[in-house]
Amino acid sequence: MDFSAQKKNAAAAALEHIENGVSGLGIGTGSTVNELIAMLPQYKDRIETVVSSSEASTQLLQQYGFEVSELNDVGSLELYIDGADEVTKHFDLLKGGGGALTREKILAGAARKFICIADESKLVGMLGSFPLPIEVIPMARSFVGRQSIKMRGQPFWREGYITDNGNEIIDIHNLSIVNPKEMESRLNQIPGVVTVGLFAHRGADVLIIGDATGAKTFQN
Ligand code: 5RP
């Protein structure tokens, strides 16, 4: 099924949070966010600073005429908008399908408000059907994979893929993520893990789910 109309509708609904002006805006990564980036130029004069979560989004933002700032030069962000691979009505997210999870988590952490935009297919009762991405220091890849097996996961190396930070990704299949916060903390403890694609300790503040005719907004 093609979810591009739903992604567009979710992105359009997020614009409402920008139309009155934003000082620092963080931009996520992925096809849903790409729809948002394409709509952003109409509000260019109301956005003071833009920070990006990936080289891919930076390139696209620049193509649309935005100057992209470094987070170090900006301080905190007023708003961060990003997509997700899975979302729950508890505002927990599973992210990193596009490999940008580390910078995404940094921007989410630095933002006063985090809006997640997604199509209906992303809304799930429990996270984990989508394989959980973990960014790892390359020399720790096998070690982290073996540790995930002890947690009943099945690790797959995203072979040939190097993150914007020079690291590797393993995707953990079949994890039973009953308690996302606990799972995030547990995986974060494994030496060599850079970032776990669970966004539970810092989940979304607002969830916008696009559908065929518009979008539904949920506030945390
Ligand atoms: C990238 C991400 C994306 O937000 C996630 O993969 C969703 O992408 P899309 O909007 O293309 O479905 O976490 O690292």
CSV table of C-alpha atoms and ligand atoms in Angstrom, one decimal:
chain,number,residue,atom,x,y,z
A,1,MET,CA,0.0,0.0,0.0
A,2,ASP,CA,1.2,3.5,-0.8
A,3,PHE,CA,1.1,5.7,2.3
A,4,SER,CA,2.5,8.9,0.7
A,5,ALA,CA,-0.8,10.8,0.9
A,6,GLN,CA,-1.0,10.0,4.7
A,7,LYS,CA,2.6,11.1,5.1
A,8,LYS,CA,1.8,14.4,3.4
A,9,ASN,CA,-1.3,14.9,5.5
A,10,ALA,CA,0.7,14.3,8.7
A,11,ALA,CA,3.4,16.7,7.6
A,12,ALA,CA,0.8,19.4,6.7
A,13,ALA,CA,-0.8,19.1,10.1
A,14,ALA,CA,2.6,19.7,11.7
A,15,LEU,CA,2.9,23.0,9.9
A,16,GLU,CA,0.3,24.4,12.3
A,17,HIS,CA,3.0,24.3,15.0
A,18,ILE,CA,5.3,26.4,12.9
A,19,GLU,CA,3.0,29.1,11.5
A,20,ASN,CA,3.3,31.4,14.5
A,21,GLY,CA,7.1,31.3,14.3
A,22,VAL,CA,9.8,29.1,15.7
A,23,SER,CA,13.2,30.1,17.1
A,24,GLY,CA,15.1,26.8,16.8
A,25,LEU,CA,13.6,24.0,14.6
A,26,GLY,CA,15.1,20.5,14.5
A,27,ILE,CA,14.4,18.4,11.4
A,28,GLY,CA,14.4,14.6,11.5
A,29,THR,CA,15.0,12.2,8.7
A,30,GLY,CA,12.9,10.0,6.3
A,31,SER,CA,10.2,10.1,3.7
A,32,THR,CA,7.6,11.6,6.0
A,33,VAL,CA,10.0,14.4,7.0
A,34,ASN,CA,10.9,14.9,3.4
A,35,GLU,CA,7.2,15.8,2.8
A,36,LEU,CA,7.5,18.4,5.6
A,37,ILE,CA,10.7,19.8,4.2
A,38,ALA,CA,9.0,20.4,0.9
A,39,MET,CA,6.3,22.4,2.6
A,40,LEU,CA,8.6,24.4,4.8
A,41,PRO,CA,9.7,27.2,2.4
A,42,GLN,CA,6.3,29.0,2.8
A,43,TYR,CA,7.3,29.6,6.5
A,44,LYS,CA,10.9,30.4,5.9
A,45,ASP,CA,10.7,33.9,7.3
A,46,ARG,CA,9.2,32.6,10.5
A,47,ILE,CA,11.9,30.1,11.3
A,48,GLU,CA,15.0,31.6,12.9
A,49,THR,CA,17.3,28.6,12.9
A,50,VAL,CA,17.2,25.1,11.5
A,51,VAL,CA,19.2,22.1,12.7
A,52,SER,CA,19.2,18.8,10.9
A,53,SER,CA,19.5,15.1,12.1
A,54,SER,CA,21.3,13.7,9.0
A,55,GLU,CA,23.4,14.6,6.0
A,56,ALA,CA,20.4,13.6,3.8
A,57,SER,CA,18.0,16.0,5.5
A,58,THR,CA,20.7,18.7,5.4
A,59,GLN,CA,21.1,18.3,1.7
A,60,LEU,CA,17.3,18.5,1.1
A,61,LEU,CA,16.9,21.5,3.4
A,62,GLN,CA,19.7,23.3,1.5
A,63,GLN,CA,18.0,22.5,-1.8
A,64,TYR,CA,14.9,24.3,-0.5
A,65,GLY,CA,17.0,27.3,0.4
A,66,PHE,CA,17.6,26.8,4.1
A,67,GLU,CA,20.8,27.5,5.9
A,68,VAL,CA,21.5,24.6,8.3
A,69,SER,CA,23.1,25.4,11.7
A,70,GLU,CA,25.1,23.2,14.0
A,71,LEU,CA,23.4,22.2,17.3
A,72,ASN,CA,26.5,23.4,19.2
A,73,ASP,CA,25.9,26.9,17.9
A,74,VAL,CA,22.2,27.0,18.6
A,75,GLY,CA,21.7,25.6,22.2
A,76,SER,CA,18.3,24.3,22.8
A,77,LEU,CA,15.6,23.8,20.2
A,78,GLU,CA,12.1,25.1,20.5
A,79,LEU,CA,10.7,22.3,18.3
A,80,TYR,CA,11.8,19.0,16.8
A,81,ILE,CA,9.8,17.2,14.1
A,82,ASP,CA,10.5,13.7,13.0
A,83,GLY,CA,9.0,10.5,11.7
A,84,ALA,CA,9.1,7.0,13.2
A,85,ASP,CA,9.0,3.3,12.2
A,86,GLU,CA,6.6,2.4,14.9
A,87,VAL,CA,4.6,4.5,17.4
A,88,THR,CA,2.3,3.7,20.3
A,89,LYS,CA,-0.5,5.7,21.9
A,90,HIS,CA,1.8,5.9,24.9
A,91,PHE,CA,4.1,8.1,22.8
A,92,ASP,CA,6.9,5.6,22.8
A,93,LEU,CA,8.7,5.3,19.4
A,94,LEU,CA,10.9,2.9,17.5
A,95,LYS,CA,13.1,4.7,15.1
A,96,GLY,CA,16.3,4.3,13.0
A,97,GLY,CA,15.0,2.5,9.9
A,98,GLY,CA,16.8,5.3,8.0
A,99,GLY,CA,19.9,5.0,10.1
A,100,ALA,CA,19.9,8.5,11.6
A,101,LEU,CA,18.9,7.4,15.1
A,102,THR,CA,21.8,8.9,17.0
A,103,ARG,CA,21.5,12.5,15.7
A,104,GLU,CA,17.7,12.1,15.9
A,105,LYS,CA,17.9,11.2,19.6
A,106,ILE,CA,20.2,14.1,20.3
A,107,LEU,CA,17.8,16.6,18.7
A,108,ALA,CA,14.8,15.1,20.4
A,109,GLY,CA,16.7,15.4,23.7
A,110,ALA,CA,17.6,19.0,23.0
A,111,ALA,CA,14.1,20.0,22.0
A,112,ARG,CA,11.5,21.5,24.3
A,113,LYS,CA,8.7,19.9,22.1
A,114,PHE,CA,9.0,16.8,20.0
A,115,ILE,CA,6.3,16.2,17.4
A,116,CYS,CA,6.2,12.8,15.7
A,117,ILE,CA,4.6,12.6,12.3
A,118,ALA,CA,3.6,9.3,10.9
A,119,ASP,CA,1.1,7.4,8.6
A,120,GLU,CA,-1.5,5.0,10.1
A,121,SER,CA,0.7,1.9,9.3
A,122,LYS,CA,3.1,3.1,12.0
A,123,LEU,CA,0.6,2.9,14.9
A,124,VAL,CA,1.1,-0.3,16.8
A,125,GLY,CA,-0.1,-1.8,20.1
A,126,MET,CA,3.4,-3.0,21.1
A,127,LEU,CA,6.8,-2.0,19.6
A,128,GLY,CA,9.1,-4.6,18.1
A,129,SER,CA,7.6,-6.0,14.9
A,130,PHE,CA,9.9,-3.6,13.1
A,131,PRO,CA,13.5,-4.7,13.8
A,132,LEU,CA,15.1,-2.5,16.4
A,133,PRO,CA,18.1,-0.6,15.0
A,134,ILE,CA,21.1,-0.2,17.2
A,135,GLU,CA,24.1,2.0,16.2
A,136,VAL,CA,27.3,0.4,17.4
A,137,ILE,CA,31.0,1.2,17.5
A,138,PRO,CA,32.3,-1.1,14.6
A,139,MET,CA,34.6,-3.2,16.8
A,140,ALA,CA,31.6,-4.0,19.1
A,141,ARG,CA,29.2,-5.2,16.5
A,142,SER,CA,29.5,-9.0,17.1
A,143,PHE,CA,29.6,-8.5,20.9
A,144,VAL,CA,26.5,-6.3,21.0
A,145,GLY,CA,24.8,-8.8,18.7
A,146,ARG,CA,25.6,-11.7,21.0
A,147,GLN,CA,24.3,-9.7,24.0
A,148,SER,CA,21.0,-9.1,22.2
A,149,ILE,CA,20.6,-12.9,21.6
A,150,LYS,CA,20.7,-13.3,25.4
A,151,MET,CA,17.6,-11.0,25.4
A,152,ARG,CA,16.0,-13.4,22.8
A,153,GLY,CA,16.6,-11.0,19.9
A,154,GLN,CA,17.9,-12.0,16.5
A,155,PRO,CA,20.6,-9.6,15.3
A,156,PHE,CA,21.2,-8.8,11.7
A,157,TRP,CA,24.2,-6.7,10.6
A,158,ARG,CA,23.1,-3.9,8.2
A,159,GLU,CA,26.1,-4.8,6.1
A,160,GLY,CA,27.8,-2.1,4.1
A,161,TYR,CA,25.9,0.7,5.8
A,162,ILE,CA,27.9,3.3,7.7
A,163,THR,CA,26.1,6.0,9.7
A,164,ASP,CA,26.8,9.7,9.4
A,165,ASN,CA,28.9,9.2,12.6
A,166,GLY,CA,31.1,6.5,11.1
A,167,ASN,CA,29.5,3.7,13.0
A,168,GLU,CA,27.6,0.5,12.0
A,169,ILE,CA,24.0,-0.7,12.6
A,170,ILE,CA,22.6,-4.0,13.7
A,171,ASP,CA,18.9,-4.6,13.4
A,172,ILE,CA,17.4,-6.8,16.2
A,173,HIS,CA,14.5,-8.9,15.1
A,174,ASN,CA,11.8,-10.5,17.3
A,175,LEU,CA,12.5,-8.6,20.5
A,176,SER,CA,9.5,-8.6,22.9
A,177,ILE,CA,9.4,-4.9,23.9
A,178,VAL,CA,6.8,-5.1,26.7
A,179,ASN,CA,8.4,-2.3,28.6
A,180,PRO,CA,10.1,0.1,26.2
A,181,LYS,CA,11.8,2.2,28.9
A,182,GLU,CA,13.4,-0.8,30.6
A,183,MET,CA,14.5,-2.3,27.2
A,184,GLU,CA,16.0,1.0,26.2
A,185,SER,CA,18.0,1.3,29.5
A,186,ARG,CA,19.1,-2.4,29.3
A,187,LEU,CA,20.4,-2.1,25.8
A,188,ASN,CA,22.1,1.2,26.5
A,189,GLN,CA,24.2,-0.5,29.2
A,190,ILE,CA,25.9,-2.8,26.6
A,191,PRO,CA,29.5,-1.5,26.0
A,192,GLY,CA,29.8,-0.4,22.3
A,193,VAL,CA,26.2,0.6,21.9
A,194,VAL,CA,26.1,4.2,20.7
A,195,THR,CA,22.3,4.6,20.4
A,196,VAL,CA,19.3,2.3,20.7
A,197,GLY,CA,16.4,3.1,18.4
A,198,LEU,CA,13.9,3.1,21.2
A,199,PHE,CA,12.6,6.6,22.1
A,200,ALA,CA,10.8,5.9,25.3
A,201,HIS,CA,12.7,7.9,27.9
A,202,ARG,CA,12.4,10.8,25.6
A,203,GLY,CA,9.3,9.9,23.6
A,204,ALA,CA,7.1,12.3,21.6
A,205,ASP,CA,5.1,15.1,23.1
A,206,VAL,CA,2.7,15.2,20.2
A,207,LEU,CA,1.8,12.5,17.8
A,208,ILE,CA,0.3,13.3,14.4
A,209,ILE,CA,-1.1,10.4,12.5
A,210,GLY,CA,-2.0,11.1,8.9
A,211,ASP,CA,-4.9,9.3,7.3
A,212,ALA,CA,-6.5,9.4,3.9
A,213,THR,CA,-8.4,12.6,4.5
A,214,GLY,CA,-6.4,14.5,7.1
A,215,ALA,CA,-4.6,13.8,10.4
A,216,LYS,CA,-5.4,13.1,14.0
A,217,THR,CA,-3.3,14.8,16.7
A,218,PHE,CA,-2.6,13.3,20.1
A,219,GLN,CA,-1.0,15.4,23.0
A,220,ASN,CA,1.0,13.7,25.7
B,1,5RP,C1,15.3,7.5,10.3
B,1,5RP,C2,14.0,7.3,11.1
B,1,5RP,C3,12.7,7.7,10.4
B,1,5RP,O1,12.0,8.6,11.2
B,1,5RP,C4,11.9,6.4,10.2
B,1,5RP,O2,12.7,5.5,9.6
B,1,5RP,C5,10.6,6.7,9.5
B,1,5RP,O3,10.9,7.0,8.1
B,1,5RP,P1,9.8,7.2,7.1
B,1,5RP,O4,9.2,8.5,7.4
B,1,5RP,O5,10.5,7.2,5.7
B,1,5RP,O6,8.8,6.1,7.2
B,1,5RP,O7,14.0,7.0,12.2
B,1,5RP,O8,16.4,7.1,11.1
